[in-house]
Amino acid sequence: MAIQTPPGWGWDQLTHAVQRIGSASPEEYWHSTADRSATPIVRRIGLADLTGALASGLDDFTANRTDVIFLCVIYPIVGLLLGRVASGYGLIPLLFPLASGFALVGPLAAVGLNEMSRRREQGEAVRWVDAFGVLRAPSIGAIALLGALLVGIFLLWLVAAQVIYVATLGSEAPASVAAFARQVLDTPAGWALIGIGVGTGFLFAVLVLAISVVSFPLLLDRNAGIDMAVWTSVRVVAMNPGVMAAWGAIVVTLLVIGSLPALVGLAVVMPVLGHATWHLYRRAVAW
């Protein structure tokens, strides 16, 4: 038996997972036929459920700390690379939209962590490579489609941010980060950029929260279609608007905190939120 380096072993495991995309049958993956006609019951939840979901997410993270950090460290690295590319090609105005856009694709990035929490809940041993077990799910097509929708919304947000920048500060790229900061903070046009940008970003965030807050965990948990998953997510938000607004605020706050030290804090924030999303789904939806 050949001895492999950790990166080589990890690449082999990922390649093997990709080759088995959608290979699990509904009976094998869900251990039942998981009736598609069943209608989920949406519960009323409170702030205590949010703190409980976060506590359970932290417990999942603690139980797999080394493995999960190894998996999720790619997100801060990608963020740093995106920032470097943006600053190097005169896209400084898109640095903040790129960073804040993590929240729009976060539910997709967390789907592997949802899978780890699902397996741990069932009493199975969990390794970091099990995050890629989501690729075997019979619902991987619906997951990919919903993920593509979130990516599309993220790209649309970047386009909107660029349009807002041009409409307020003009089409000329700033000479430096310092010059851009002065434009934004010390001029009426910059204040307009902040107001319009934050307002527009809020609308994008509300849309993503409504369609995805429990969608990915539901698709992992049940043999349901994307329409049922999205509609259930919308019902959860509609039944618990205040609590879901608080959840959105918690997510944004933690992402900001995680982004401050050069994005490295996301290596902890992302997995905790990803695991917590699974437990929030369990508290908000019953069958």
XYZ file of C-alpha atoms in Angstrom:
287
model
C 0.000 0.000 0.000
C 1.485 3.337 -1.096
C 1.951 6.081 1.459
C 0.409 9.382 0.368
C 0.854 12.955 1.541
C -2.256 14.539 3.127
C -2.901 16.769 0.055
C -2.556 13.765 -2.248
C -4.864 11.657 -0.104
C -7.376 14.498 0.075
C -7.327 14.955 -3.689
C -7.915 11.240 -4.224
C -10.862 11.325 -1.816
C -12.375 14.331 -3.584
C -11.884 12.731 -6.996
C -13.562 9.562 -5.751
C -16.493 11.599 -4.406
C -16.927 13.431 -7.720
C -16.959 10.122 -9.586
C -19.845 8.982 -7.370
C -22.061 12.035 -7.863
C -25.695 11.080 -7.332
C -24.802 7.412 -6.897
C -26.803 6.787 -3.707
C -30.380 5.577 -4.076
C -33.128 7.248 -1.975
C -33.449 4.074 0.127
C -29.692 3.974 0.774
C -29.240 7.670 1.494
C -32.396 8.293 3.547
C -32.880 4.703 4.766
C -36.490 4.947 3.613
C -38.531 5.894 0.585
C -38.917 9.427 2.062
C -42.337 10.125 0.570
C -42.128 13.162 -1.719
C -45.829 13.895 -1.140
C -45.327 14.603 2.570
C -45.833 18.252 3.511
C -43.403 19.786 5.993
C -44.805 21.475 9.100
C -43.362 24.926 9.734
C -43.003 25.815 13.409
C -42.926 29.107 15.246
C -39.516 29.562 16.817
C -37.990 32.108 19.167
C -34.661 33.680 19.948
C -33.900 30.754 22.262
C -34.005 28.484 19.208
C -31.384 30.638 17.509
C -29.033 30.458 20.470
C -29.740 26.727 20.737
C -28.925 26.209 17.048
C -25.683 28.169 17.439
C -24.750 26.155 20.538
C -25.385 22.899 18.667
C -23.397 24.206 15.698
C -20.502 25.058 17.993
C -20.725 21.567 19.487
C -20.524 20.003 16.015
C -17.569 22.220 15.208
C -15.789 21.353 18.452
C -16.293 17.641 17.845
C -14.606 17.925 14.435
C -12.455 21.015 14.966
C -9.232 20.013 13.219
C -11.014 18.418 10.288
C -13.501 21.227 9.755
C -10.889 23.984 9.906
C -8.838 22.037 7.353
C -11.880 21.945 5.096
C -13.080 25.530 5.567
C -9.756 27.320 5.446
C -10.224 27.409 1.670
C -12.857 30.126 2.090
C -10.536 32.727 3.685
C -7.860 31.858 1.123
C -10.301 32.356 -1.745
C -11.441 35.617 -0.183
C -7.894 36.918 0.081
C -7.180 35.946 -3.515
C -10.334 37.683 -4.704
C -9.368 40.807 -2.803
C -5.847 40.772 -4.241
C -7.161 40.343 -7.781
C -9.674 43.148 -7.306
C -7.067 45.567 -5.945
C -4.596 44.629 -8.656
C -6.955 45.262 -11.555
C -8.546 48.528 -10.540
C -11.604 46.901 -9.003
C -11.139 48.465 -5.583
C -14.808 49.581 -5.443
C -15.844 45.922 -5.596
C -13.771 44.851 -2.587
C -16.622 45.425 -0.132
C -19.300 43.877 -2.412
C -17.052 40.831 -2.848
C -16.545 40.455 0.901
C -20.202 41.051 1.783
C -21.253 38.708 -1.010
C -20.006 35.763 1.079
C -23.339 35.956 2.898
C -25.206 35.430 -0.394
C -23.388 32.206 -1.297
C -22.865 31.093 2.319
C -25.774 28.602 2.296
C -24.200 26.827 -0.692
C -20.726 26.881 0.859
C -22.198 25.370 4.043
C -23.993 22.429 2.428
C -21.092 20.055 3.132
C -21.181 21.103 6.791
C -24.928 20.453 6.829
C -24.119 16.939 5.630
C -21.604 16.435 8.434
C -24.183 17.538 11.031
C -26.773 15.234 9.469
C -24.414 12.263 9.735
C -23.403 13.101 13.300
C -27.074 13.349 14.264
C -27.537 9.813 12.970
C -24.680 8.604 15.164
C -22.214 8.037 12.347
C -18.492 8.717 12.615
C -17.665 11.963 10.828
C -14.462 12.911 9.001
C -13.768 16.020 6.967
C -14.033 14.041 3.740
C -17.645 13.165 4.652
C -18.560 16.739 3.742
C -18.200 15.604 0.134
C -20.712 12.829 0.812
C -23.325 15.367 -0.218
C -22.273 14.660 -3.810
C -23.755 11.149 -3.494
C -27.169 12.485 -2.447
C -30.019 11.709 -4.840
C -31.013 15.366 -4.480
C -27.629 16.645 -5.727
C -29.270 17.949 -8.903
C -31.684 20.142 -6.928
C -28.842 21.247 -4.636
C -26.717 22.222 -7.642
C -29.615 24.108 -9.242
C -30.329 26.056 -6.060
C -26.612 26.724 -5.665
C -26.441 28.056 -9.222
C -29.321 30.391 -8.377
C -27.418 31.776 -5.377
C -24.282 32.250 -7.482
C -26.401 34.080 -10.053
C -27.789 36.367 -7.346
C -24.234 37.011 -6.118
C -23.096 37.997 -9.616
C -26.155 40.217 -10.020
C -25.236 41.914 -6.726
C -21.748 42.651 -8.077
C -23.259 44.164 -11.228
C -25.626 46.276 -9.122
C -22.739 47.432 -6.921
C -20.741 48.502 -9.977
C -23.733 50.387 -11.406
C -24.248 52.178 -8.082
C -20.558 53.141 -7.989
C -20.613 54.562 -11.511
C -23.866 56.444 -10.836
C -22.503 58.094 -7.682
C -18.718 58.429 -8.006
C -18.257 58.099 -11.761
C -16.637 55.540 -14.003
C -13.012 56.443 -13.273
C -11.244 53.942 -11.028
C -9.793 55.345 -7.779
C -6.046 55.837 -7.657
C -5.650 53.915 -4.408
C -7.537 52.435 -1.492
C -6.873 55.609 0.520
C -8.241 57.809 -2.258
C -11.329 55.640 -2.550
C -11.881 55.796 1.222
C -11.713 59.597 1.118
C -14.227 59.708 -1.745
C -16.657 57.468 0.097
C -16.370 59.013 3.561
C -15.823 62.709 2.816
C -18.104 63.532 -0.124
C -21.905 63.682 -0.613
C -21.551 61.308 -3.561
C -19.756 58.843 -1.293
C -22.494 59.086 1.301
C -25.047 58.399 -1.440
C -22.984 55.369 -2.481
C -23.101 54.051 1.089
C -26.843 54.618 1.490
C -27.896 53.188 -1.864
C -25.398 50.327 -1.657
C -26.422 49.252 1.819
C -30.111 49.468 0.925
C -29.659 47.438 -2.245
C -27.493 44.882 -0.473
C -30.178 44.515 2.195
C -32.747 43.591 -0.467
C -30.410 40.965 -1.935
C -29.780 39.556 1.552
C -33.513 39.330 2.324
C -34.125 37.492 -0.949
C -31.384 34.940 -0.265
C -32.491 34.464 3.346
C -36.069 33.827 2.264
C -35.262 31.202 -0.369
C -32.364 29.403 1.309
C -32.466 29.592 5.115
C -33.594 25.946 5.386
C -33.601 24.847 1.729
C -30.274 23.010 1.584
C -30.763 21.108 4.886
C -34.250 20.082 3.728
C -32.891 18.726 0.442
C -30.357 16.686 2.420
C -32.957 15.444 4.888
C -35.835 14.513 2.602
C -36.587 13.284 -0.884
C -38.113 16.640 -1.813
C -37.924 18.821 -4.885
C -36.401 22.273 -5.122
C -39.855 23.840 -5.248
C -40.835 22.341 -1.886
C -37.483 23.286 -0.352
C -37.672 26.927 -1.440
C -41.357 27.264 -0.563
C -40.746 25.797 2.897
C -37.897 28.260 3.434
C -40.170 31.158 2.450
C -42.856 29.861 4.850
C -40.326 29.700 7.704
C -39.366 33.330 7.125
C -42.993 34.443 6.725
C -44.066 32.712 9.960
C -41.057 33.971 11.940
C -40.127 37.354 10.416
C -38.643 38.884 13.568
C -36.649 35.802 14.507
C -35.381 35.352 10.954
C -34.365 39.021 10.861
C -32.407 38.386 14.058
C -30.813 35.316 12.470
C -29.778 37.371 9.448
C -28.279 39.999 11.749
C -26.374 37.300 13.653
C -24.993 35.833 10.426
C -23.876 39.227 9.103
C -22.330 40.206 12.449
C -20.374 36.964 12.739
C -19.206 37.196 9.131
C -17.992 40.752 9.714
C -16.169 39.681 12.875
C -14.646 36.730 11.035
C -13.571 38.943 8.138
C -11.763 41.563 10.212
C -8.435 39.744 10.776
C -7.725 39.346 7.028
C -10.700 36.956 6.703
C -8.938 34.233 8.703
C -11.720 34.235 11.303
C -14.028 32.796 8.663
C -12.251 29.471 9.196
C -14.164 29.300 12.493
C -17.258 31.382 11.737
C -18.167 29.544 8.529
C -18.242 26.016 9.991
C -20.116 27.094 13.139
C -22.777 28.842 11.043
C -22.904 25.937 8.597
C -23.542 23.407 11.347
C -25.974 25.769 13.100
C -28.046 26.036 9.917
C -28.772 22.315 10.098
C -29.964 22.614 13.697
C -32.032 25.698 12.866
C -33.770 23.640 10.185
C -34.498 20.920 12.726
C -36.091 23.469 15.061
C -38.105 25.258 12.388
C -39.376 22.314 10.289
C -41.080 19.069 11.290
C -42.500 16.175 9.250
